[in-house]
Short mmCIF file of C-alpha atoms in Angstrom, two decimals:
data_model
loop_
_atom_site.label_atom_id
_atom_site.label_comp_id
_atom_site.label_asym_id
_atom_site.label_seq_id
_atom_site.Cartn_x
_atom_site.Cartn_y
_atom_site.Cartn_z
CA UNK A 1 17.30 79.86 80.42
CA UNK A 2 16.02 82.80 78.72
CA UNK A 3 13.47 82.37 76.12
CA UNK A 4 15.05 82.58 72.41
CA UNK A 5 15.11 85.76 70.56
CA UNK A 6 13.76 84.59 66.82
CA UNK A 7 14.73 87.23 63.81
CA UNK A 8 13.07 87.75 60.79
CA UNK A 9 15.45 88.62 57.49
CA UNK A 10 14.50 90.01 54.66
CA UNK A 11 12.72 93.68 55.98
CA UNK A 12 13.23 93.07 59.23
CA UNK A 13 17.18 92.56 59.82
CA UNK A 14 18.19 93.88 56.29
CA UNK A 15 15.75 96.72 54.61
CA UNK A 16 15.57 94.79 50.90
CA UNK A 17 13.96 91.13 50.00
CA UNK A 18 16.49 88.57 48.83
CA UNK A 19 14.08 86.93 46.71
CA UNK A 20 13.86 89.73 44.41
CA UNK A 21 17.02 90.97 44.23
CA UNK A 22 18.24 87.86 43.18
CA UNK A 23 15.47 87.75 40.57
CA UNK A 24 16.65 91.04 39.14
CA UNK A 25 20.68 90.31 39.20
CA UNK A 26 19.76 87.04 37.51
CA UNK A 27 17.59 88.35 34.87
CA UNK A 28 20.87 91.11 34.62
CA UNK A 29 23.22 88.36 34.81
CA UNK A 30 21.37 85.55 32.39
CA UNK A 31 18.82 87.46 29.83
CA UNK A 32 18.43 84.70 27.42
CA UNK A 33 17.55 82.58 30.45
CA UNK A 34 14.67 85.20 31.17
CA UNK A 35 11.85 82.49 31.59
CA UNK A 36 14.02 80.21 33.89
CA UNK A 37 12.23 81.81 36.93
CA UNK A 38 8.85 80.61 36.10
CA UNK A 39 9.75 76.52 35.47
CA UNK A 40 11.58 77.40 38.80
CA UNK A 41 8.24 78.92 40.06
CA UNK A 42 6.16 75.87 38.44
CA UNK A 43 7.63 73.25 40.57
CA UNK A 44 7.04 75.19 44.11
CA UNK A 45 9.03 78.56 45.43
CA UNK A 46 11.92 76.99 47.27
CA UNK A 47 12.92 75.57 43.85
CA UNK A 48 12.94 79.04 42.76
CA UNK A 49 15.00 80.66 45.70
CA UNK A 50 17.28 77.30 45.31
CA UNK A 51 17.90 77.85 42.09
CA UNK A 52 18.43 81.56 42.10
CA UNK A 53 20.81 80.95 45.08
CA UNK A 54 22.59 78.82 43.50
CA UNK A 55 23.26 81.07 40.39
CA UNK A 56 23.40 84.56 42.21
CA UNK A 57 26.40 85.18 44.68
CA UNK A 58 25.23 87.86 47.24
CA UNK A 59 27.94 90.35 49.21
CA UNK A 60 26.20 90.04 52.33
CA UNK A 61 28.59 92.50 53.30
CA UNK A 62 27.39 95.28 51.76
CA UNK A 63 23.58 94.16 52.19
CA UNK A 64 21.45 97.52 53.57
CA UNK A 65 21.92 95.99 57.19
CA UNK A 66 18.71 98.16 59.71
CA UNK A 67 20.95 98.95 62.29
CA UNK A 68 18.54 99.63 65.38
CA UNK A 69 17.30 95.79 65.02
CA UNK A 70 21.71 94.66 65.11
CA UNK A 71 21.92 97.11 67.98
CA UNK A 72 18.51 95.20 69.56
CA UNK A 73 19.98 91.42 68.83
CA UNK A 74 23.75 92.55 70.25
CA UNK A 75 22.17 94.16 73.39
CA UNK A 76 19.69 90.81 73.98
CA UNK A 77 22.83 88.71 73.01
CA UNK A 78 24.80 90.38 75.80
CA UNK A 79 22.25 88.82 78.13
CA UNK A 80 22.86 85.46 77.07
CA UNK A 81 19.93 85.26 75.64
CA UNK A 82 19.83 82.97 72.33
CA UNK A 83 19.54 84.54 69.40
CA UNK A 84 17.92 82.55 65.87
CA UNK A 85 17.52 83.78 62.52
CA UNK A 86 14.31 82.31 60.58
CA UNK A 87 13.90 83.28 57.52
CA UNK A 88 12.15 82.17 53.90
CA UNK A 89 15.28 83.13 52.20
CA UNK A 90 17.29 80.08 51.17
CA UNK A 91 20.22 78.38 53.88
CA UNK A 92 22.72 79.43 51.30
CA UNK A 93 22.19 83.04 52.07
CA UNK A 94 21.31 82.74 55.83
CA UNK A 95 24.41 81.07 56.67
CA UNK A 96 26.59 83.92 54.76
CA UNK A 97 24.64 86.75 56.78
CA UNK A 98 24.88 84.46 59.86
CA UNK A 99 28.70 84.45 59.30
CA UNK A 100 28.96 87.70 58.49
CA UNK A 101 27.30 89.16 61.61
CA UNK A 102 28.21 86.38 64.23
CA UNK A 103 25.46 87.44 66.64
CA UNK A 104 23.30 83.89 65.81
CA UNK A 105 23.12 80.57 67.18
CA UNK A 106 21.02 78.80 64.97
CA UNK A 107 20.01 79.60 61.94
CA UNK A 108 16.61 78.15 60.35
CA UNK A 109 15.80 78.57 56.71
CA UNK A 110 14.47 77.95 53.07
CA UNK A 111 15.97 74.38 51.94
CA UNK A 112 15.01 71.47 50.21
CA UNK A 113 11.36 70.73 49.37
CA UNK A 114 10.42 73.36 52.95
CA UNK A 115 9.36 77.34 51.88
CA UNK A 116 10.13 78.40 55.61
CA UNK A 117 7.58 80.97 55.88
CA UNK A 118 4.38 81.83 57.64
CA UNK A 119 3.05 78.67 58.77
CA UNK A 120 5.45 76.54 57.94
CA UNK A 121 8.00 78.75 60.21
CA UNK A 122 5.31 78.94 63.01
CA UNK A 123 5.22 74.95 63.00
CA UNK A 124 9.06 74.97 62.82
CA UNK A 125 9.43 77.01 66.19
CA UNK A 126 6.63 76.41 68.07
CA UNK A 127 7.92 72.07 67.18
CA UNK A 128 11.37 73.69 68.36
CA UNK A 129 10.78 76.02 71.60
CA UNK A 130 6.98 75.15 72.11
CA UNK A 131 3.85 77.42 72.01
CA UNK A 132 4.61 81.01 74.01
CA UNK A 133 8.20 79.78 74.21
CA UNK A 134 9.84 82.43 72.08
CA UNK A 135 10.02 86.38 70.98
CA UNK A 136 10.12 86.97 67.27
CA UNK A 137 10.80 90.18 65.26
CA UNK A 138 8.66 90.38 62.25
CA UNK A 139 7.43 93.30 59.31
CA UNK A 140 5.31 91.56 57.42
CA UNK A 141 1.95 89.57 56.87
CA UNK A 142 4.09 86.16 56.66
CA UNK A 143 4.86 86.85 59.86
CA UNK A 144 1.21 87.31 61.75
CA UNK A 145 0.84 83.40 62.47
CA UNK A 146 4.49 83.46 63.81
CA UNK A 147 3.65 86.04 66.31
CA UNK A 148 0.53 84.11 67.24
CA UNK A 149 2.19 81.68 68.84
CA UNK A 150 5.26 83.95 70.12
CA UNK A 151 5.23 85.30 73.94
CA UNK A 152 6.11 88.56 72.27
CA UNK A 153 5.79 90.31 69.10
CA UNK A 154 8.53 93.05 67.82
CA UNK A 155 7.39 95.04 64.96
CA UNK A 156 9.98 96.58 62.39
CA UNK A 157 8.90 99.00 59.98
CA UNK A 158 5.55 97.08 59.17
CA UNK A 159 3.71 97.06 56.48
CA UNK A 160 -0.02 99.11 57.02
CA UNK A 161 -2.15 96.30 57.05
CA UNK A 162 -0.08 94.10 59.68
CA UNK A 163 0.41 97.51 61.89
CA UNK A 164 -3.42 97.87 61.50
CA UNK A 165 -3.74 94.43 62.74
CA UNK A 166 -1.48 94.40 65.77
CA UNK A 167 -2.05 97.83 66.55
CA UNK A 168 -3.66 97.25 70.32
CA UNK A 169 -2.79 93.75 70.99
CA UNK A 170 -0.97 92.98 74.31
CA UNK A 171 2.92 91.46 74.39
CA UNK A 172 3.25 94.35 70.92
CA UNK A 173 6.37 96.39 71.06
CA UNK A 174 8.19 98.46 67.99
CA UNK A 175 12.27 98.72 67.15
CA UNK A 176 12.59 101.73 65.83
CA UNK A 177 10.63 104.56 64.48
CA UNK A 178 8.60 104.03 61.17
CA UNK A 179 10.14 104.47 58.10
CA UNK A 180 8.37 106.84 55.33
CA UNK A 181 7.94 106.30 51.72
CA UNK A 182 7.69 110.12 51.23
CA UNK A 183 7.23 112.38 48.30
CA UNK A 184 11.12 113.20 48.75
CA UNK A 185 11.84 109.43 48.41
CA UNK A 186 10.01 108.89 45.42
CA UNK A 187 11.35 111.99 43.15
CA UNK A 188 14.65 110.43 44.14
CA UNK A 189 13.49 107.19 43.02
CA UNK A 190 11.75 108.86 40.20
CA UNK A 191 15.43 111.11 39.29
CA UNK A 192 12.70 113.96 38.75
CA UNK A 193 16.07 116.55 38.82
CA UNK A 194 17.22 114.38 36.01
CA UNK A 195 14.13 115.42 33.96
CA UNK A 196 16.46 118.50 32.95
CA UNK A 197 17.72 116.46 30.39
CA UNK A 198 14.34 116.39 29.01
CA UNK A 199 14.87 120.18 27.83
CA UNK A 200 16.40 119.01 25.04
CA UNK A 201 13.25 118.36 23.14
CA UNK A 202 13.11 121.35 22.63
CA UNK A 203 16.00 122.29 20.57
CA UNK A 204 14.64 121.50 17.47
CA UNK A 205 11.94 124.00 18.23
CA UNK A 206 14.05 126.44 19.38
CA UNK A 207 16.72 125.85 16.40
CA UNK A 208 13.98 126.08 13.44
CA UNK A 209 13.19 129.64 15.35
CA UNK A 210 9.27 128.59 16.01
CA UNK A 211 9.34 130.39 19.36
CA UNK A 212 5.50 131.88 18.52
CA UNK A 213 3.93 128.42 18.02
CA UNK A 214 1.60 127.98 20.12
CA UNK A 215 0.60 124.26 19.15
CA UNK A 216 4.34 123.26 18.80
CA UNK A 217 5.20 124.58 22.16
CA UNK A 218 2.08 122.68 23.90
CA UNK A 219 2.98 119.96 21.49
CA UNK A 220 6.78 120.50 22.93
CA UNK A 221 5.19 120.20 26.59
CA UNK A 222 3.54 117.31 26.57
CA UNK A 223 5.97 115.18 24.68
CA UNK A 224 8.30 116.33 27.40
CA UNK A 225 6.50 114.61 30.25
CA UNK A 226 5.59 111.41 28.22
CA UNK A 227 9.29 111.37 27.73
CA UNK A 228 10.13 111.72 31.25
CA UNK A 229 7.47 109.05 32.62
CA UNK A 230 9.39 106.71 30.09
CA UNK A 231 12.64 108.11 31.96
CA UNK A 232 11.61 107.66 35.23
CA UNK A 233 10.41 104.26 34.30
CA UNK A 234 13.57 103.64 32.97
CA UNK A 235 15.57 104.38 36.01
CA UNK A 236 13.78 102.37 38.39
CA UNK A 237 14.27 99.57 36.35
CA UNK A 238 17.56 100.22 36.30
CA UNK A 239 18.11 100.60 40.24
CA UNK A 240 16.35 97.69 40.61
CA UNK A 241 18.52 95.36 38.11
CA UNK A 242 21.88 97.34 39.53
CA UNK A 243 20.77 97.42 43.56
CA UNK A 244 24.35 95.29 44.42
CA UNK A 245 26.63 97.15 41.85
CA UNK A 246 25.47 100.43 43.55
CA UNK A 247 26.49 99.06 47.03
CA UNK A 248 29.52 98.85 45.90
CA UNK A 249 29.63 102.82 44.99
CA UNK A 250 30.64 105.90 47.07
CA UNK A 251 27.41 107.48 46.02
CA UNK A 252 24.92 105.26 44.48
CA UNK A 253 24.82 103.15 46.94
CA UNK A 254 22.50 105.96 49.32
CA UNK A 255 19.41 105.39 45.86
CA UNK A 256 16.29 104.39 47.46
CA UNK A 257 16.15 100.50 46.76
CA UNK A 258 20.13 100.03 47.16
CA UNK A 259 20.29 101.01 50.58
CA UNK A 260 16.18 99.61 51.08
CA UNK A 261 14.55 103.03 52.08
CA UNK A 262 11.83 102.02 49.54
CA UNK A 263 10.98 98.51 48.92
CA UNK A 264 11.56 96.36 45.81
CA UNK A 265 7.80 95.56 45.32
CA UNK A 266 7.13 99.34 45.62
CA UNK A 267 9.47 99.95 42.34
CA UNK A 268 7.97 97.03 40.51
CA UNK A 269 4.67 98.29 41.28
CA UNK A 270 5.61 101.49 39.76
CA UNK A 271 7.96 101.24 36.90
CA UNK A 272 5.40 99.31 34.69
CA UNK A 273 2.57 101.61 34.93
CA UNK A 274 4.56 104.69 34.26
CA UNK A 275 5.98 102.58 31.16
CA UNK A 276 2.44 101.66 30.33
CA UNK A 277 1.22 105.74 30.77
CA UNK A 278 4.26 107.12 28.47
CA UNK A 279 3.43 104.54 25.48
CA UNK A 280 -0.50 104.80 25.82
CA UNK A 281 -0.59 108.65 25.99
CA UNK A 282 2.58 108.65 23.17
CA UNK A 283 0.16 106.20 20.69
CA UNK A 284 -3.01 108.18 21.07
CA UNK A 285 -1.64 111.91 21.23
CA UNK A 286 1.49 112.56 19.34
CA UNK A 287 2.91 111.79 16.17
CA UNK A 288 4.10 108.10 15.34
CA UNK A 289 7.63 109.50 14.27
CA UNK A 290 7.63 110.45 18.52
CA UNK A 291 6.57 106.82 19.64
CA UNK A 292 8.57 105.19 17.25
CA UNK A 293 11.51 107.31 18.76
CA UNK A 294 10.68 106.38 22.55
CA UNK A 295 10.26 102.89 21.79
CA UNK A 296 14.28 102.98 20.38
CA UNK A 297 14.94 104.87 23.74
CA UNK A 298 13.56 102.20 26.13
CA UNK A 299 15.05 99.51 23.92
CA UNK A 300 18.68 100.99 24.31
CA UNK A 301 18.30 101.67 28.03
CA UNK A 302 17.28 98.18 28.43
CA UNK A 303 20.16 96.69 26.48
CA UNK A 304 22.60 98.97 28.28
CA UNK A 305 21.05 97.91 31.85
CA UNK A 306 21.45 94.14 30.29
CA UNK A 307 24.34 93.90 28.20
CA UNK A 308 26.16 97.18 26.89
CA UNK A 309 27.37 98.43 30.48
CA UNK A 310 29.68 96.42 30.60
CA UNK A 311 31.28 96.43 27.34
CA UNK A 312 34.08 99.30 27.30
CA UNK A 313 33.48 101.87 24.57
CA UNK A 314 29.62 100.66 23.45
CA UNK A 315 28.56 101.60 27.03
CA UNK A 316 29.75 105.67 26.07
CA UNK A 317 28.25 105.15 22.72
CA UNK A 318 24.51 104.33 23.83
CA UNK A 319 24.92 107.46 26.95
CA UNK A 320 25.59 109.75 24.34
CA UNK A 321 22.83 108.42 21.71
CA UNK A 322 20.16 108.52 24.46
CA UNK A 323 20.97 112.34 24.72
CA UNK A 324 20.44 112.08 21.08
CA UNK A 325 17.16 110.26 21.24
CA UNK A 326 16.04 113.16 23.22
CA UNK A 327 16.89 115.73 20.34
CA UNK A 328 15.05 113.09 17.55
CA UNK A 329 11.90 113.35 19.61
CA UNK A 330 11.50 116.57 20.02
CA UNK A 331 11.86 117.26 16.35
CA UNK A 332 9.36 114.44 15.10
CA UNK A 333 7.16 115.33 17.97
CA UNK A 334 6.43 119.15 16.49
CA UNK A 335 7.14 117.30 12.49
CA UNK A 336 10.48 118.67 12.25
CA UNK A 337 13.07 117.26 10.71
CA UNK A 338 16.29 117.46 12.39
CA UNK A 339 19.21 118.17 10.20
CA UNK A 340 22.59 116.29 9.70
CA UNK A 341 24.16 119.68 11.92
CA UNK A 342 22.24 119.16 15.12
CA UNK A 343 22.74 115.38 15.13
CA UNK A 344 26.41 115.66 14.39
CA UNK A 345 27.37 118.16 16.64
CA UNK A 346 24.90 116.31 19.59
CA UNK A 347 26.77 113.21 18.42
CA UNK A 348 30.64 114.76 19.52
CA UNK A 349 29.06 116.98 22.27
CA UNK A 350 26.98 114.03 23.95
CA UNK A 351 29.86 111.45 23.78
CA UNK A 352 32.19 114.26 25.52
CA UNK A 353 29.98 114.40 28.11
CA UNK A 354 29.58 110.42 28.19
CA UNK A 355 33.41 110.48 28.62
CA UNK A 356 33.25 112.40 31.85
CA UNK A 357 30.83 110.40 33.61
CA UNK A 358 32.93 107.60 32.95
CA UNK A 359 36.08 109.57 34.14
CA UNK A 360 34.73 110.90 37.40
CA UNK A 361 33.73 107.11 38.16
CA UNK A 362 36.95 105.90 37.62
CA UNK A 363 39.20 108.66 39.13
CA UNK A 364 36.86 107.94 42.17
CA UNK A 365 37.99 104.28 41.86
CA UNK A 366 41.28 105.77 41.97
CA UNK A 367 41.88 107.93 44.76
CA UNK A 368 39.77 105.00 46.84
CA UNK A 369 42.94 103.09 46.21
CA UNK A 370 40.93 100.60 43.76
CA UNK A 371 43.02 99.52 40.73
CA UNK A 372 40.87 96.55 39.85
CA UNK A 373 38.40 96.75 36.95
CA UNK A 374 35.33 98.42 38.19
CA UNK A 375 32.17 96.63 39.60
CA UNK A 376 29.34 96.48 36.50
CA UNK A 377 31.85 98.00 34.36
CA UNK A 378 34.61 97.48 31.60
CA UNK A 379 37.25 99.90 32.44
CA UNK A 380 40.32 99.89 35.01
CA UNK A 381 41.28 103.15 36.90
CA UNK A 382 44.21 103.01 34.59
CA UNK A 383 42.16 103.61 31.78
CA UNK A 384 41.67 107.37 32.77
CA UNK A 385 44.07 109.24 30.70
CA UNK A 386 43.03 107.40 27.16
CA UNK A 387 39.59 108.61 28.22
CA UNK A 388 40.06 112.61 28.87
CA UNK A 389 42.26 112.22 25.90
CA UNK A 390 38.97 111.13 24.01
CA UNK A 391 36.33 113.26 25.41
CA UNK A 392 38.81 116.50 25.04
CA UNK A 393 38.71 115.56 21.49
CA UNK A 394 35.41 114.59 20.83
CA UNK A 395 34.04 118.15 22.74
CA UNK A 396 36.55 120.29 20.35
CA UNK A 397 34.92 118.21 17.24
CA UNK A 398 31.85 119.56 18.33
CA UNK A 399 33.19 123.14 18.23
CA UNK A 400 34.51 122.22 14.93
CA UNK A 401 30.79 121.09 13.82
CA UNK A 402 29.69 124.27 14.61
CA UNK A 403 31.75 126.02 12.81
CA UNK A 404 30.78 124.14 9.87
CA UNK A 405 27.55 124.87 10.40
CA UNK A 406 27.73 128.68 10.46
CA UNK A 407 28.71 128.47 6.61
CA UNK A 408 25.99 126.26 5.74
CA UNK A 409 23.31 128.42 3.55
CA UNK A 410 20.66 127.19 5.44
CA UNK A 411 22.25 128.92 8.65
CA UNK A 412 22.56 132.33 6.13
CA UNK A 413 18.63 131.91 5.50
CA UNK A 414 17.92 131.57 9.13
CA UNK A 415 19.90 134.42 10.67
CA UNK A 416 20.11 137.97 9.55
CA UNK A 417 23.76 138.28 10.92
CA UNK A 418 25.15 134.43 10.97
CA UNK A 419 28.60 135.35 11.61
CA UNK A 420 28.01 136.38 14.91
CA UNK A 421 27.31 133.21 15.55
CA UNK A 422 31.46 132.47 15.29
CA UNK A 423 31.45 134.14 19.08
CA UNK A 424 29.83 131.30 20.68
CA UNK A 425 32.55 129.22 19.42
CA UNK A 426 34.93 130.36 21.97
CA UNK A 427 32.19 130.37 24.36
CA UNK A 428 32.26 126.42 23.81
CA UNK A 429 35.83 126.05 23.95
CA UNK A 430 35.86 127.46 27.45
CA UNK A 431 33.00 125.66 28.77
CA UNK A 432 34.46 122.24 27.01
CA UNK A 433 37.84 122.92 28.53
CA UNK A 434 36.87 123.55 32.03
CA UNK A 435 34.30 120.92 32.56
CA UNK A 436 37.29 118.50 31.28
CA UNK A 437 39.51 120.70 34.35
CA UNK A 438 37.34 120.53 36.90
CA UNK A 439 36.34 116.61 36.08
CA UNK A 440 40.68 116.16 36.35
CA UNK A 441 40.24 117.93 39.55
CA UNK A 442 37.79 115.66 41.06
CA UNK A 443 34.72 118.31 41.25
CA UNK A 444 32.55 116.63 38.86
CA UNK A 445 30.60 114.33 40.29
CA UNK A 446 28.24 111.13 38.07
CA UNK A 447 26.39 113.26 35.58
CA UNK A 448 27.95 116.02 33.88
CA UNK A 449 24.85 117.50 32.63
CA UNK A 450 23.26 118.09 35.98
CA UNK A 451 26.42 119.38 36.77
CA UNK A 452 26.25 122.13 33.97
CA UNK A 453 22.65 123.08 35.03
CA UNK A 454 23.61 123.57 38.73
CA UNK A 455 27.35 125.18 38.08
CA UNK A 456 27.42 129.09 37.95
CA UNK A 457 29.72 129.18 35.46
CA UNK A 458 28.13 126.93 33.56
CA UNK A 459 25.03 128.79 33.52
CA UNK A 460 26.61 131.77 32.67
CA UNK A 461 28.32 130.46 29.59
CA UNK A 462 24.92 128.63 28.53
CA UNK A 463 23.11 132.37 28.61
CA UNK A 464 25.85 133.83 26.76
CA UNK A 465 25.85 131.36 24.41
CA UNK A 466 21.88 131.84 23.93
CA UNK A 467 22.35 135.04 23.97
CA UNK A 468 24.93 135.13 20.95
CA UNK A 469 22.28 132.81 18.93
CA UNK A 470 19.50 135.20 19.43
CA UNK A 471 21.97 138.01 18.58
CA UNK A 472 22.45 135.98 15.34
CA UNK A 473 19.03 136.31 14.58
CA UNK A 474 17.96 140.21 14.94
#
């Protein structure tokens, strides 16, 4: 009989770590039972993955399956040959992928009082098939005292150190090619195109007509990359908390740690110290008004990752006051005060645009025949028309704001010819209408405002509309 193939789990047959993604859809799931881990923890780590097993439900189905190790295990199956998962993930979710995939024969795994990992899963097989008397598949540095007592040692995408180690060593073969964490990977983890929302620090600056500033404008710089370290922070922690909700989604489900090109550890190793850099550099460089306005940014994106997502209508609310925040800090950053114009018309503008995120995810929903509420949200595809009926309205209120504001005497002291400024008007109007168009047509994709910045006609409109403001002002 041929010697059993063994088969590691978590980054060997699937590209993610069980263990923390439950961790993070249970700190999503049960907030106020944040510290529940850590008595878990106290009383020995299968407690913890017992517990969190019980309490999270995984859809092994849509787990970030590495495909060259299921095409390995079918073709060794087709031999015969038996095939075993061992893994330290918990039985409850090793028998789900076992069913799921229906290439195993046995399945060994986390349960009870037994963490079956490193040695402990050494003793396990070698007690089972007997010293030499099996082939294991492995990534990580669990796994070198399993191969030490394996006949033969497949590596999968291994971690440095452990390739380091084995590099050499007879009876060492690799699946697949390595997998790397590139530059690429990481400004997609990071959303560095998303930084473009960023710009609108500088609106204040731009709207109080200090274009010669040289302090403001460096000022105006640097509070635009704290703000965007805070960002990016933000957005890791967010993929990390929403890595099974993005599975579920046409596009989403391609980020970095829901489909496991980059590892979970690798975004909890980063998200904290770019959190940590933003706040430091914020308190020590810029003007408390700024910090004070970054610290009610990261608390709204964290109570919209935990809570507000999922609540119809507050969900739009927050989107559209995190534009906001943007517009706050970059007035108290350069100790301008923003006035009741700006934050009304970035109120209606902001929650337009909110609107039409939402609307392109559910349409989506839509034409992929779902008409169930949607996963991590509040709102059922039928739910569309209410919503372009409400962010049609809320984008002409902004139109309506700015009309306002052209008769303010404020506006009259800034511009030498303020009634030109009743031409971008229209201007808005068409860009307004046709994003809402285009979004009914299905050709607005996620986020509306990286649609705006990458849509020619968009772009257009936006240097018109400069242009008419700069008009305003000769």
């Amino acid at each position: 009989m041929s010697k059993p193939l063994v088969v590691d789990l978590d980054g060997t047959l699937i590209k993610t770590d069980l263990l923390y993604q439950s961790l993070f859809s249970y700190v999503k799931r049960y907030p106020l039972t944040l510290f529940s881990p850590f008595v878990w923890l106290s009383r020995g780590k299968s407690r913890l993955k017992e517990e969190l097993a019980r309490h999270i439900d995984i859809d092994v189905s849509v787990l970030p399956y590495n495909q060259t190790v299921l095409e390995f295990i079918k073709a060794e199956r087709s031999k015969n040959r038996p095939i075993i998962l061992a893994t330290a993930s918990h039985r409850i979710h090793a028998d789900r992928i076992a069913q799921h995939l229906r290439v195993f024969d046995e399945v060994m795994a986390t349960e009870g009082q037994v963490n079956l990992s490193a040695a402990t899963k050494r003793d396990c097989l070698v007690s089972a098939y007997g010293r030499n008397g099996y082939d294991y598949i492995g990534n990580s540095q669990a796994d070198m005292v399993v191969w030490e007592s394996a006949e033969k040692a497949y590596l999968v995408n291994p971690e440095p150190a452990v390739e380091r180690r084995m590099s050499g060593k007879p009876g060492v073969e690799r699946i697949g090619a390595p997998v790397p964490h590139g530059i690429r990977l990481w400004q997609r983890a990071l959303r560095t195109h998303q930084w473009l929302k960023n710009v609108l620090l500088f609106v204040p600056l731009i709207a109080a007509h200090r274009f010669g500033d040289l302090q403001a404008i460096l000022t105006g710089l640097l509070a635009f990359m704290l703000f965007s370290l805070c960002a990016s922070s933000v957005y890791i922690l967010n993929d990390l908390m929403d890595m099974e909700d993005d599975r579920h989604h046409r596009t989403k489900r391609t980020r970095p740690f829901a489909s496991g090109d980059l590892p979970i550890k690798a975004g909890i190793a980063a998200f904290l110290p770019l959190l940590l850099v933003s706040f430091s550099l914020s308190w020590l460089l810029m003007p408390w008004r700024f910090t004070m306005v970054l610290g009610v940014y990261y608390a709204l994106t964290l109570m919209y990752s935990f809570v507000l997502k999922k609540i119809i209508v507050s969900d739009i609310i927050i989107l559209s006051l995190l534009y906001t925040t943007r517009i706050l800090a970059g007035a108290y950053a350069c100790d301008l005060l923003p006035t009741y114009w700006m934050l009304a018309f970035s109120m209606f503008i902001f929650l337009s645009l909110a609107l039409v995120k939402r609307y392109s995810e559910l349409r989506d929903a839509r034409e992929n025949g779902r008409n169930t509420q949607t996963k991590g949200r509040g709102y059922y595809p039928s739910d569309l028309e209410m919503i372009a009926a409400l962010g049609a309205a809320s984008g002409y209120l902004s139109v309506m704001v700015m009309a306002l504001y052209i008769q303010d005497p404020e506006t009259v002291r800034l511009y030498n010819n303020p009634k030109i400024i009743w031409l971008a008007c229209p201007v808005l109007l068409f860009w307004i209408t046709r994003v809402w168009l285009l979004a009914h047509r299905g050709a607005v994709h996620d986020d509306p405002v990286i649609f705006a910045v990458t849509d020619k006609a968009s772009i257009v409109a936006g240097a018109v509309f400069g242009l008419i403001f700069v008009t305003a002002a000769m």
